[in-house]
């Protein structure tokens, strides 16, 4: 019995040794396999990173291109808006000058009247307001920046004409009598200064026996030269 136990113990010990040795070889083999495959894994990861970086560069270039196109489109839109705004502004100024729309704002009022006293040895024609006097004031007002001008309520435009018919003045076919009130919308300070320059319009009118009175106005309303709605109704 004791001999059998010794033999059995020896067999079991040898078997355990074989199993332990086999386990150690297996682990070393797996470790060696893992170690040998590590460079391949690193290469794969490195390739993926390179591909991702390349994709990021392409996306960045595409984004810059889109941003450049967007900036160009914004500049073109802004330029179009400026052109449209300038066009509308020019059209508004043109409509004011042609008398198509009513105009309101500060300005100046110039009153021209015949002389109160006519010497007996002088001709009366030399002491009344003529069309050239009215035209001279109108021209000076427009040159000085007036946006709109009217004579006795009659709007003046680029086609207006003024002529004398005896003691009266005809403006675009409508007769007007003295005193002639010329109203202009614009910078009142600038308009008044232009008329009152030494040797300017006012001095010349006074020297030609025309009574002149100039007043600045805070608010002037000039009606349009014609009304489209009235034309349609008629």
Short mmCIF file of C-alpha atoms in Angstrom, two decimals:
data_model
loop_
_atom_site.label_atom_id
_atom_site.label_comp_id
_atom_site.label_asym_id
_atom_site.label_seq_id
_atom_site.Cartn_x
_atom_site.Cartn_y
_atom_site.Cartn_z
CA UNK A 1 0.00 0.00 0.00
CA UNK A 2 2.79 2.39 0.83
CA UNK A 3 4.59 1.59 -2.45
CA UNK A 4 1.41 2.20 -4.41
CA UNK A 5 1.00 5.55 -2.69
CA UNK A 6 4.55 6.53 -3.56
CA UNK A 7 4.11 5.56 -7.20
CA UNK A 8 0.75 7.38 -7.40
CA UNK A 9 2.26 10.46 -5.80
CA UNK A 10 5.13 10.38 -8.25
CA UNK A 11 2.73 10.07 -11.21
CA UNK A 12 0.60 12.92 -9.97
CA UNK A 13 3.64 15.09 -9.38
CA UNK A 14 4.96 14.38 -12.84
CA UNK A 15 1.57 15.05 -14.37
CA UNK A 16 1.30 18.38 -12.52
CA UNK A 17 4.78 19.28 -13.73
CA UNK A 18 3.80 18.52 -17.32
CA UNK A 19 0.62 20.57 -17.02
CA UNK A 20 2.46 23.52 -15.49
CA UNK A 21 5.09 23.39 -18.18
CA UNK A 22 2.46 23.21 -20.90
CA UNK A 23 0.58 26.18 -19.43
CA UNK A 24 3.79 28.23 -19.29
CA UNK A 25 4.58 27.45 -22.93
CA UNK A 26 1.05 28.39 -23.96
CA UNK A 27 1.22 31.75 -22.19
CA UNK A 28 4.63 32.52 -23.65
CA UNK A 29 3.35 31.66 -27.11
CA UNK A 30 0.34 33.97 -26.71
CA UNK A 31 2.52 36.75 -25.35
CA UNK A 32 4.88 36.37 -28.27
CA UNK A 33 1.96 36.46 -30.73
CA UNK A 34 0.52 39.59 -29.11
CA UNK A 35 3.90 41.28 -29.17
CA UNK A 36 4.44 40.41 -32.81
CA UNK A 37 1.00 41.84 -33.80
CA UNK A 38 1.44 45.14 -31.94
CA UNK A 39 3.36 46.93 -34.74
CA UNK A 40 0.62 46.01 -37.20
CA UNK A 41 -2.01 47.52 -34.88
CA UNK A 42 0.06 50.68 -34.47
CA UNK A 43 0.51 50.95 -38.24
CA UNK A 44 -3.22 50.58 -38.76
CA UNK A 45 -3.99 53.25 -36.20
CA UNK A 46 -1.35 55.54 -37.71
CA UNK A 47 -2.85 55.08 -41.17
CA UNK A 48 -6.31 55.89 -39.85
CA UNK A 49 -5.00 59.06 -38.20
CA UNK A 50 -3.28 60.13 -41.43
CA UNK A 51 -6.46 59.50 -43.41
CA UNK A 52 -8.50 61.50 -40.88
CA UNK A 53 -6.03 64.38 -41.00
CA UNK A 54 -6.21 64.40 -44.79
CA UNK A 55 -10.01 64.41 -44.62
CA UNK A 56 -9.86 67.30 -42.13
CA UNK A 57 -7.56 69.27 -44.46
CA UNK A 58 -9.94 68.74 -47.37
CA UNK A 59 -12.91 69.83 -45.25
CA UNK A 60 -10.95 72.89 -44.07
CA UNK A 61 -10.13 73.87 -47.67
CA UNK A 62 -13.76 73.38 -48.66
CA UNK A 63 -14.88 75.51 -45.70
CA UNK A 64 -12.46 78.29 -46.69
CA UNK A 65 -13.73 78.15 -50.25
CA UNK A 66 -17.33 78.38 -49.08
CA UNK A 67 -16.44 81.27 -46.77
CA UNK A 68 -14.75 83.08 -49.66
CA UNK A 69 -17.81 82.56 -51.87
CA UNK A 70 -20.05 83.75 -49.06
CA UNK A 71 -17.95 86.89 -48.52
CA UNK A 72 -18.04 87.63 -52.25
CA UNK A 73 -21.80 87.15 -52.33
CA UNK A 74 -22.20 89.44 -49.31
CA UNK A 75 -20.07 92.11 -50.99
CA UNK A 76 -22.10 91.86 -54.19
CA UNK A 77 -25.33 92.07 -52.20
CA UNK A 78 -24.08 95.11 -50.29
CA UNK A 79 -23.00 96.76 -53.55
CA UNK A 80 -26.41 96.04 -55.09
CA UNK A 81 -28.13 97.48 -52.04
CA UNK A 82 -25.97 100.63 -52.25
CA UNK A 83 -26.72 101.00 -55.95
CA UNK A 84 -30.43 100.51 -55.28
CA UNK A 85 -30.35 103.00 -52.41
CA UNK A 86 -28.50 105.57 -54.54
CA UNK A 87 -30.92 104.99 -57.40
CA UNK A 88 -33.93 105.50 -55.13
CA UNK A 89 -32.31 108.61 -53.64
CA UNK A 90 -31.61 110.00 -57.12
CA UNK A 91 -35.16 109.22 -58.20
CA UNK A 92 -36.55 111.01 -55.15
CA UNK A 93 -34.40 114.06 -55.87
CA UNK A 94 -35.45 114.00 -59.52
CA UNK A 95 -39.12 113.76 -58.59
CA UNK A 96 -38.72 116.71 -56.24
CA UNK A 97 -36.99 118.78 -58.91
CA UNK A 98 -39.63 117.93 -61.51
CA UNK A 99 -42.40 118.79 -59.05
CA UNK A 100 -44.01 115.35 -59.10
CA UNK A 101 -44.20 114.99 -55.32
CA UNK A 102 -45.00 117.28 -52.42
CA UNK A 103 -42.01 118.52 -50.46
CA UNK A 104 -41.83 119.70 -46.85
CA UNK A 105 -39.03 121.14 -44.78
CA UNK A 106 -37.15 124.23 -43.73
CA UNK A 107 -36.29 126.84 -46.29
CA UNK A 108 -36.58 130.45 -47.27
CA UNK A 109 -39.19 132.88 -48.55
CA UNK A 110 -38.27 135.73 -50.92
CA UNK A 111 -40.83 138.44 -51.57
CA UNK A 112 -40.37 140.66 -54.64
CA UNK A 113 -42.61 143.69 -55.01
CA UNK A 114 -42.91 146.74 -57.21
CA UNK A 115 -41.47 149.98 -55.89
CA UNK A 116 -43.88 152.09 -53.82
CA UNK A 117 -42.69 155.35 -55.32
CA UNK A 118 -42.12 156.17 -58.97
CA UNK A 119 -40.52 159.56 -59.72
CA UNK A 120 -42.44 161.68 -62.22
CA UNK A 121 -39.48 161.90 -64.54
CA UNK A 122 -38.99 158.10 -64.58
CA UNK A 123 -40.82 155.42 -66.51
CA UNK A 124 -42.97 153.13 -64.34
CA UNK A 125 -41.63 150.09 -66.16
CA UNK A 126 -38.31 150.62 -64.41
CA UNK A 127 -39.93 150.23 -60.99
CA UNK A 128 -41.83 146.97 -61.35
CA UNK A 129 -40.79 143.33 -61.05
CA UNK A 130 -39.94 141.67 -64.34
CA UNK A 131 -39.54 138.02 -65.24
CA UNK A 132 -35.76 138.36 -65.24
CA UNK A 133 -35.84 139.38 -61.58
CA UNK A 134 -37.88 136.32 -60.62
CA UNK A 135 -35.72 134.05 -62.77
CA UNK A 136 -32.56 135.43 -61.21
CA UNK A 137 -33.76 134.51 -57.72
CA UNK A 138 -34.88 131.05 -58.83
CA UNK A 139 -31.55 130.31 -60.49
CA UNK A 140 -29.61 131.43 -57.41
CA UNK A 141 -31.75 129.27 -55.13
CA UNK A 142 -31.25 126.13 -57.20
CA UNK A 143 -27.52 126.77 -57.51
CA UNK A 144 -27.34 127.17 -53.72
CA UNK A 145 -28.90 123.77 -53.07
CA UNK A 146 -32.67 124.32 -53.03
CA UNK A 147 -34.56 121.04 -53.31
CA UNK A 148 -37.79 122.60 -54.57
CA UNK A 149 -38.94 126.09 -55.57
CA UNK A 150 -42.35 127.66 -56.14
CA UNK A 151 -43.52 131.12 -57.24
CA UNK A 152 -46.83 132.24 -55.76
CA UNK A 153 -47.52 128.58 -54.99
CA UNK A 154 -46.67 127.40 -58.52
CA UNK A 155 -43.97 124.70 -58.50
CA UNK A 156 -41.00 125.32 -60.74
CA UNK A 157 -39.51 122.38 -62.66
CA UNK A 158 -36.94 121.85 -65.40
CA UNK A 159 -39.52 122.67 -68.07
CA UNK A 160 -40.94 125.81 -66.47
CA UNK A 161 -40.90 129.10 -68.34
CA UNK A 162 -41.45 132.63 -67.11
CA UNK A 163 -42.34 135.59 -69.31
CA UNK A 164 -43.67 139.10 -68.95
CA UNK A 165 -47.06 140.06 -70.32
CA UNK A 166 -47.45 143.75 -69.66
CA UNK A 167 -47.57 144.40 -65.92
CA UNK A 168 -47.98 140.70 -65.05
CA UNK A 169 -45.77 137.64 -65.24
CA UNK A 170 -46.85 134.36 -66.75
CA UNK A 171 -45.45 131.17 -65.19
CA UNK A 172 -46.10 128.01 -67.19
CA UNK A 173 -49.16 129.65 -68.69
CA UNK A 174 -50.57 130.92 -65.37
CA UNK A 175 -50.58 134.64 -64.76
CA UNK A 176 -49.21 136.00 -61.50
CA UNK A 177 -49.23 139.48 -60.08
CA UNK A 178 -46.90 141.28 -57.73
CA UNK A 179 -45.92 140.71 -55.04
CA UNK A 180 -44.13 137.58 -56.15
CA UNK A 181 -43.47 135.21 -53.27
CA UNK A 182 -40.70 132.74 -54.09
CA UNK A 183 -40.48 129.85 -51.63
CA UNK A 184 -37.64 127.36 -51.59
CA UNK A 185 -36.99 124.28 -49.47
CA UNK A 186 -33.41 123.64 -48.41
CA UNK A 187 -30.79 124.76 -45.92
CA UNK A 188 -32.24 128.10 -44.85
CA UNK A 189 -28.91 129.46 -43.62
CA UNK A 190 -27.14 128.60 -46.86
CA UNK A 191 -29.92 129.93 -49.08
CA UNK A 192 -30.16 133.21 -47.17
CA UNK A 193 -26.40 133.67 -47.25
CA UNK A 194 -26.27 133.07 -51.01
CA UNK A 195 -28.92 135.72 -51.71
CA UNK A 196 -27.36 138.29 -49.37
CA UNK A 197 -23.81 138.14 -50.69
CA UNK A 198 -22.26 141.54 -51.35
CA UNK A 199 -22.94 142.41 -54.94
CA UNK A 200 -25.18 139.37 -55.24
CA UNK A 201 -28.79 138.86 -56.22
CA UNK A 202 -30.36 141.02 -53.53
CA UNK A 203 -28.06 143.98 -54.13
CA UNK A 204 -28.70 143.83 -57.86
CA UNK A 205 -32.47 143.67 -57.40
CA UNK A 206 -32.46 146.62 -55.01
CA UNK A 207 -30.35 148.62 -57.46
CA UNK A 208 -33.03 147.91 -60.08
CA UNK A 209 -35.76 149.36 -57.86
CA UNK A 210 -37.22 146.03 -56.74
CA UNK A 211 -38.32 145.75 -53.14
CA UNK A 212 -36.85 142.59 -51.63
CA UNK A 213 -37.68 140.87 -48.36
CA UNK A 214 -36.05 137.61 -47.33
CA UNK A 215 -37.22 135.45 -44.44
CA UNK A 216 -36.12 132.04 -43.22
CA UNK A 217 -38.92 129.56 -42.60
CA UNK A 218 -38.89 126.56 -40.27
CA UNK A 219 -41.50 124.62 -42.22
CA UNK A 220 -42.57 125.02 -45.83
CA UNK A 221 -44.93 122.74 -47.73
CA UNK A 222 -44.86 122.79 -51.52
CA UNK A 223 -47.59 120.88 -53.31
CA UNK A 224 -46.77 118.82 -56.40
CA UNK A 225 -46.97 120.45 -59.80
CA UNK A 226 -49.67 118.02 -60.86
CA UNK A 227 -51.72 115.25 -59.26
CA UNK A 228 -51.88 111.89 -61.02
CA UNK A 229 -55.04 110.96 -59.13
CA UNK A 230 -56.83 114.02 -60.48
CA UNK A 231 -55.72 113.13 -63.99
CA UNK A 232 -57.12 109.63 -63.59
CA UNK A 233 -60.43 110.86 -62.20
CA UNK A 234 -60.80 113.37 -64.97
#
